[in-house]
């Protein structure tokens, strides 16, 4: 069998194999590229809640925390509390950050919720699992490299690497170099 036929077979089969993970990485990559505009992993819901602290000893952060959590109906595990000053208490519970303005009897709440699919895609793309996933991601990167190399040899002649393909491959190298030059 000729090398070009093997090249096409390898390119086709690797393309099929890499398709799913490539789509996951595309979605996650676009989301993470815009991290300055939004949180791609968590949706943050902000609320302001009026509470009654009339009967509570404001100097006891533990009692105050218990009263606040009861009044807003928060049942998640308490992670930490921090008394910023005599008027401000910060309460951290799982997936919820609370800032209590004691004088105004107000709670400013920032509740975080995992974004469906994006959380999982970002988890894999940013390599949070480590361990075996790192090796799999490395194999995927090598497969993408092979996909790129075999791809430049799929077509022959003017439309292949000997013609238009050479210009496109060159452009693919020049574009990132231009951006590196612009931003350095």
PDB file of C-alpha atoms in Angstrom:
ATOM      1  CA  UNK A   1       0.000   0.000   0.000  1.00  0.00           C
ATOM      2  CA  UNK A   2       1.317   3.465  -0.897  1.00  0.00           C
ATOM      3  CA  UNK A   3       2.336   5.920   1.828  1.00  0.00           C
ATOM      4  CA  UNK A   4      -0.281   8.485   0.747  1.00  0.00           C
ATOM      5  CA  UNK A   5      -3.089   5.962   1.286  1.00  0.00           C
ATOM      6  CA  UNK A   6      -1.731   5.179   4.781  1.00  0.00           C
ATOM      7  CA  UNK A   7      -1.457   8.916   5.432  1.00  0.00           C
ATOM      8  CA  UNK A   8      -5.129   9.396   4.506  1.00  0.00           C
ATOM      9  CA  UNK A   9      -6.217   6.438   6.657  1.00  0.00           C
ATOM     10  CA  UNK A  10      -4.248   7.715   9.672  1.00  0.00           C
ATOM     11  CA  UNK A  11      -5.567  11.252   9.157  1.00  0.00           C
ATOM     12  CA  UNK A  12      -9.180  10.077   8.859  1.00  0.00           C
ATOM     13  CA  UNK A  13      -9.096   7.712  11.843  1.00  0.00           C
ATOM     14  CA  UNK A  14      -7.244  10.156  14.109  1.00  0.00           C
ATOM     15  CA  UNK A  15      -9.746  12.825  13.103  1.00  0.00           C
ATOM     16  CA  UNK A  16     -12.634  10.618  14.180  1.00  0.00           C
ATOM     17  CA  UNK A  17     -10.858   9.681  17.423  1.00  0.00           C
ATOM     18  CA  UNK A  18     -10.031  13.284  18.332  1.00  0.00           C
ATOM     19  CA  UNK A  19     -13.373  14.811  17.343  1.00  0.00           C
ATOM     20  CA  UNK A  20     -15.190  14.625  20.712  1.00  0.00           C
ATOM     21  CA  UNK A  21     -12.327  15.888  22.830  1.00  0.00           C
ATOM     22  CA  UNK A  22     -11.571  18.626  20.299  1.00  0.00           C
ATOM     23  CA  UNK A  23     -15.148  19.944  20.558  1.00  0.00           C
ATOM     24  CA  UNK A  24     -14.910  19.896  24.384  1.00  0.00           C
ATOM     25  CA  UNK A  25     -11.581  21.773  24.229  1.00  0.00           C
ATOM     26  CA  UNK A  26     -12.999  24.290  21.718  1.00  0.00           C
ATOM     27  CA  UNK A  27     -15.961  25.149  23.954  1.00  0.00           C
ATOM     28  CA  UNK A  28     -13.836  25.311  27.094  1.00  0.00           C
ATOM     29  CA  UNK A  29     -11.074  27.251  25.336  1.00  0.00           C
ATOM     30  CA  UNK A  30     -13.417  29.979  24.094  1.00  0.00           C
ATOM     31  CA  UNK A  31     -15.020  30.201  27.555  1.00  0.00           C
ATOM     32  CA  UNK A  32     -11.674  30.428  29.375  1.00  0.00           C
ATOM     33  CA  UNK A  33     -10.292  32.971  26.865  1.00  0.00           C
ATOM     34  CA  UNK A  34     -12.961  35.409  28.073  1.00  0.00           C
ATOM     35  CA  UNK A  35     -12.382  34.866  31.797  1.00  0.00           C
ATOM     36  CA  UNK A  36     -11.946  38.636  32.298  1.00  0.00           C
ATOM     37  CA  UNK A  37     -15.583  39.135  31.200  1.00  0.00           C
ATOM     38  CA  UNK A  38     -17.264  36.312  33.116  1.00  0.00           C
ATOM     39  CA  UNK A  39     -16.662  33.237  35.227  1.00  0.00           C
ATOM     40  CA  UNK A  40     -16.804  30.303  32.788  1.00  0.00           C
ATOM     41  CA  UNK A  41     -16.955  27.691  35.544  1.00  0.00           C
ATOM     42  CA  UNK A  42     -19.449  29.155  38.019  1.00  0.00           C
ATOM     43  CA  UNK A  43     -22.586  31.279  37.708  1.00  0.00           C
ATOM     44  CA  UNK A  44     -22.568  33.886  40.489  1.00  0.00           C
ATOM     45  CA  UNK A  45     -25.938  34.990  41.852  1.00  0.00           C
ATOM     46  CA  UNK A  46     -25.872  38.195  43.945  1.00  0.00           C
ATOM     47  CA  UNK A  47     -28.635  39.016  46.445  1.00  0.00           C
ATOM     48  CA  UNK A  48     -29.257  41.512  49.208  1.00  0.00           C
ATOM     49  CA  UNK A  49     -31.301  40.236  52.151  1.00  0.00           C
ATOM     50  CA  UNK A  50     -32.727  42.218  55.090  1.00  0.00           C
ATOM     51  CA  UNK A  51     -32.355  40.385  58.415  1.00  0.00           C
ATOM     52  CA  UNK A  52     -33.386  40.991  62.037  1.00  0.00           C
ATOM     53  CA  UNK A  53     -30.477  41.273  64.463  1.00  0.00           C
ATOM     54  CA  UNK A  54     -32.325  43.111  67.268  1.00  0.00           C
ATOM     55  CA  UNK A  55     -32.118  40.236  69.769  1.00  0.00           C
ATOM     56  CA  UNK A  56     -28.567  39.122  68.853  1.00  0.00           C
ATOM     57  CA  UNK A  57     -25.332  39.983  70.674  1.00  0.00           C
ATOM     58  CA  UNK A  58     -23.378  41.716  67.884  1.00  0.00           C
ATOM     59  CA  UNK A  59     -20.044  41.219  69.651  1.00  0.00           C
ATOM     60  CA  UNK A  60     -20.261  37.407  69.441  1.00  0.00           C
ATOM     61  CA  UNK A  61     -19.345  36.437  65.864  1.00  0.00           C
ATOM     62  CA  UNK A  62     -20.375  32.795  66.385  1.00  0.00           C
ATOM     63  CA  UNK A  63     -23.880  33.687  67.610  1.00  0.00           C
ATOM     64  CA  UNK A  64     -24.245  36.305  64.894  1.00  0.00           C
ATOM     65  CA  UNK A  65     -23.210  33.779  62.232  1.00  0.00           C
ATOM     66  CA  UNK A  66     -25.688  31.199  63.505  1.00  0.00           C
ATOM     67  CA  UNK A  67     -28.518  33.772  63.507  1.00  0.00           C
ATOM     68  CA  UNK A  68     -27.707  35.015  59.992  1.00  0.00           C
ATOM     69  CA  UNK A  69     -27.512  31.500  58.525  1.00  0.00           C
ATOM     70  CA  UNK A  70     -30.827  30.535  60.159  1.00  0.00           C
ATOM     71  CA  UNK A  71     -32.602  33.678  58.927  1.00  0.00           C
ATOM     72  CA  UNK A  72     -31.517  33.279  55.316  1.00  0.00           C
ATOM     73  CA  UNK A  73     -32.123  29.520  55.341  1.00  0.00           C
ATOM     74  CA  UNK A  74     -28.520  28.569  54.583  1.00  0.00           C
ATOM     75  CA  UNK A  75     -27.777  24.944  55.491  1.00  0.00           C
ATOM     76  CA  UNK A  76     -24.483  24.348  53.642  1.00  0.00           C
ATOM     77  CA  UNK A  77     -21.414  23.558  55.776  1.00  0.00           C
ATOM     78  CA  UNK A  78     -19.699  26.559  57.355  1.00  0.00           C
ATOM     79  CA  UNK A  79     -16.145  27.012  56.062  1.00  0.00           C
ATOM     80  CA  UNK A  80     -14.982  30.140  57.877  1.00  0.00           C
ATOM     81  CA  UNK A  81     -15.994  33.457  59.417  1.00  0.00           C
ATOM     82  CA  UNK A  82     -14.051  36.699  59.530  1.00  0.00           C
ATOM     83  CA  UNK A  83     -14.912  39.830  61.535  1.00  0.00           C
ATOM     84  CA  UNK A  84     -13.634  42.628  59.272  1.00  0.00           C
ATOM     85  CA  UNK A  85     -14.554  45.377  61.738  1.00  0.00           C
ATOM     86  CA  UNK A  86     -17.211  46.042  64.393  1.00  0.00           C
ATOM     87  CA  UNK A  87     -19.814  46.573  61.659  1.00  0.00           C
ATOM     88  CA  UNK A  88     -18.864  43.902  59.085  1.00  0.00           C
ATOM     89  CA  UNK A  89     -18.832  40.121  59.316  1.00  0.00           C
ATOM     90  CA  UNK A  90     -17.865  37.841  56.448  1.00  0.00           C
ATOM     91  CA  UNK A  91     -19.305  34.335  56.448  1.00  0.00           C
ATOM     92  CA  UNK A  92     -18.061  31.660  54.079  1.00  0.00           C
ATOM     93  CA  UNK A  93     -20.143  28.553  53.514  1.00  0.00           C
ATOM     94  CA  UNK A  94     -19.886  26.035  50.716  1.00  0.00           C
ATOM     95  CA  UNK A  95     -20.757  27.802  47.407  1.00  0.00           C
ATOM     96  CA  UNK A  96     -21.889  30.963  49.213  1.00  0.00           C
ATOM     97  CA  UNK A  97     -20.043  34.061  50.463  1.00  0.00           C
ATOM     98  CA  UNK A  98     -21.931  36.397  52.782  1.00  0.00           C
ATOM     99  CA  UNK A  99     -21.026  39.902  53.900  1.00  0.00           C
ATOM    100  CA  UNK A 100     -23.114  41.063  56.858  1.00  0.00           C
ATOM    101  CA  UNK A 101     -23.563  44.783  57.499  1.00  0.00           C
ATOM    102  CA  UNK A 102     -24.457  44.619  61.187  1.00  0.00           C
ATOM    103  CA  UNK A 103     -25.585  48.263  61.560  1.00  0.00           C
ATOM    104  CA  UNK A 104     -27.936  48.116  58.559  1.00  0.00           C
ATOM    105  CA  UNK A 105     -29.106  44.532  59.235  1.00  0.00           C
ATOM    106  CA  UNK A 106     -28.259  43.583  55.641  1.00  0.00           C
ATOM    107  CA  UNK A 107     -26.642  40.503  54.125  1.00  0.00           C
ATOM    108  CA  UNK A 108     -24.921  40.751  50.743  1.00  0.00           C
ATOM    109  CA  UNK A 109     -24.818  37.273  49.269  1.00  0.00           C
ATOM    110  CA  UNK A 110     -22.750  35.833  46.410  1.00  0.00           C
ATOM    111  CA  UNK A 111     -23.935  32.306  45.698  1.00  0.00           C
ATOM    112  CA  UNK A 112     -21.961  30.251  43.180  1.00  0.00           C
ATOM    113  CA  UNK A 113     -23.359  27.395  41.132  1.00  0.00           C
ATOM    114  CA  UNK A 114     -21.432  25.147  38.741  1.00  0.00           C
ATOM    115  CA  UNK A 115     -22.269  25.859  35.099  1.00  0.00           C
ATOM    116  CA  UNK A 116     -23.614  22.685  33.489  1.00  0.00           C
ATOM    117  CA  UNK A 117     -21.197  21.134  30.961  1.00  0.00           C
ATOM    118  CA  UNK A 118     -18.810  24.112  31.102  1.00  0.00           C
ATOM    119  CA  UNK A 119     -17.691  23.158  34.615  1.00  0.00           C
ATOM    120  CA  UNK A 120     -16.830  19.638  33.449  1.00  0.00           C
ATOM    121  CA  UNK A 121     -15.225  20.832  30.192  1.00  0.00           C
ATOM    122  CA  UNK A 122     -13.054  23.362  32.055  1.00  0.00           C
ATOM    123  CA  UNK A 123     -12.196  20.741  34.684  1.00  0.00           C
ATOM    124  CA  UNK A 124     -10.676  18.556  31.960  1.00  0.00           C
ATOM    125  CA  UNK A 125      -9.253  21.341  29.778  1.00  0.00           C
ATOM    126  CA  UNK A 126      -7.429  23.010  32.688  1.00  0.00           C
ATOM    127  CA  UNK A 127      -6.153  19.576  33.816  1.00  0.00           C
ATOM    128  CA  UNK A 128      -7.577  19.675  37.342  1.00  0.00           C
ATOM    129  CA  UNK A 129      -7.760  15.856  37.604  1.00  0.00           C
ATOM    130  CA  UNK A 130      -3.976  15.497  37.019  1.00  0.00           C
ATOM    131  CA  UNK A 131      -2.791  11.870  37.329  1.00  0.00           C
ATOM    132  CA  UNK A 132      -3.934   9.641  34.450  1.00  0.00           C
ATOM    133  CA  UNK A 133      -5.732  12.520  32.709  1.00  0.00           C
ATOM    134  CA  UNK A 134      -2.366  14.275  32.176  1.00  0.00           C
ATOM    135  CA  UNK A 135      -1.095  11.288  30.185  1.00  0.00           C
ATOM    136  CA  UNK A 136      -4.302  11.088  28.191  1.00  0.00           C
ATOM    137  CA  UNK A 137      -4.141  14.834  27.433  1.00  0.00           C
ATOM    138  CA  UNK A 138      -0.506  14.426  26.326  1.00  0.00           C
ATOM    139  CA  UNK A 139      -1.510  11.589  23.980  1.00  0.00           C
ATOM    140  CA  UNK A 140      -4.296  13.800  22.643  1.00  0.00           C
ATOM    141  CA  UNK A 141      -1.775  16.601  21.982  1.00  0.00           C
ATOM    142  CA  UNK A 142       0.480  14.159  20.098  1.00  0.00           C
ATOM    143  CA  UNK A 143      -2.558  12.924  18.127  1.00  0.00           C
ATOM    144  CA  UNK A 144      -3.383  16.535  17.172  1.00  0.00           C
ATOM    145  CA  UNK A 145       0.211  16.966  16.009  1.00  0.00           C
ATOM    146  CA  UNK A 146      -0.051  13.831  13.862  1.00  0.00           C
ATOM    147  CA  UNK A 147      -3.412  15.039  12.564  1.00  0.00           C
ATOM    148  CA  UNK A 148      -1.803  18.319  11.496  1.00  0.00           C
ATOM    149  CA  UNK A 149       1.187  16.599   9.865  1.00  0.00           C
ATOM    150  CA  UNK A 150      -0.893  14.009   7.997  1.00  0.00           C
ATOM    151  CA  UNK A 151      -3.347  16.737   7.005  1.00  0.00           C
ATOM    152  CA  UNK A 152      -0.783  18.667   4.994  1.00  0.00           C
ATOM    153  CA  UNK A 153      -0.139  15.595   2.832  1.00  0.00           C
ATOM    154  CA  UNK A 154      -3.747  14.609   2.075  1.00  0.00           C
ATOM    155  CA  UNK A 155      -3.958  16.601  -1.174  1.00  0.00           C
ATOM    156  CA  UNK A 156      -1.432  16.550  -4.049  1.00  0.00           C
ATOM    157  CA  UNK A 157      -0.344  19.192  -6.505  1.00  0.00           C
ATOM    158  CA  UNK A 158      -1.397  22.875  -6.611  1.00  0.00           C
ATOM    159  CA  UNK A 159      -3.932  22.468  -3.812  1.00  0.00           C
ATOM    160  CA  UNK A 160      -1.571  20.441  -1.598  1.00  0.00           C
ATOM    161  CA  UNK A 161       1.622  21.267   0.279  1.00  0.00           C
ATOM    162  CA  UNK A 162       3.470  21.903  -2.995  1.00  0.00           C
ATOM    163  CA  UNK A 163       1.123  24.790  -3.860  1.00  0.00           C
ATOM    164  CA  UNK A 164      -1.507  26.674  -1.893  1.00  0.00           C
ATOM    165  CA  UNK A 165      -0.988  24.448   1.167  1.00  0.00           C
ATOM    166  CA  UNK A 166       2.557  25.748   1.632  1.00  0.00           C
ATOM    167  CA  UNK A 167       1.277  29.331   1.824  1.00  0.00           C
ATOM    168  CA  UNK A 168      -1.418  28.364   4.327  1.00  0.00           C
ATOM    169  CA  UNK A 169       1.050  26.411   6.501  1.00  0.00           C
ATOM    170  CA  UNK A 170       3.418  29.396   6.425  1.00  0.00           C
ATOM    171  CA  UNK A 171       0.584  31.735   7.379  1.00  0.00           C
ATOM    172  CA  UNK A 172      -0.262  29.425  10.280  1.00  0.00           C
ATOM    173  CA  UNK A 173       3.261  29.941  11.639  1.00  0.00           C
ATOM    174  CA  UNK A 174       3.439  33.670  10.894  1.00  0.00           C
ATOM    175  CA  UNK A 175       0.182  34.706  12.628  1.00  0.00           C
ATOM    176  CA  UNK A 176       1.243  33.648  16.162  1.00  0.00           C
ATOM    177  CA  UNK A 177       4.722  35.116  15.590  1.00  0.00           C
ATOM    178  CA  UNK A 178       3.161  38.472  14.655  1.00  0.00           C
ATOM    179  CA  UNK A 179       1.046  38.430  17.835  1.00  0.00           C
ATOM    180  CA  UNK A 180       4.102  37.509  19.938  1.00  0.00           C
ATOM    181  CA  UNK A 181       5.977  40.421  18.378  1.00  0.00           C
ATOM    182  CA  UNK A 182       3.015  42.800  18.968  1.00  0.00           C
ATOM    183  CA  UNK A 183       2.581  41.839  22.623  1.00  0.00           C
ATOM    184  CA  UNK A 184       6.222  41.582  23.668  1.00  0.00           C
TER     185      UNK A 184
END
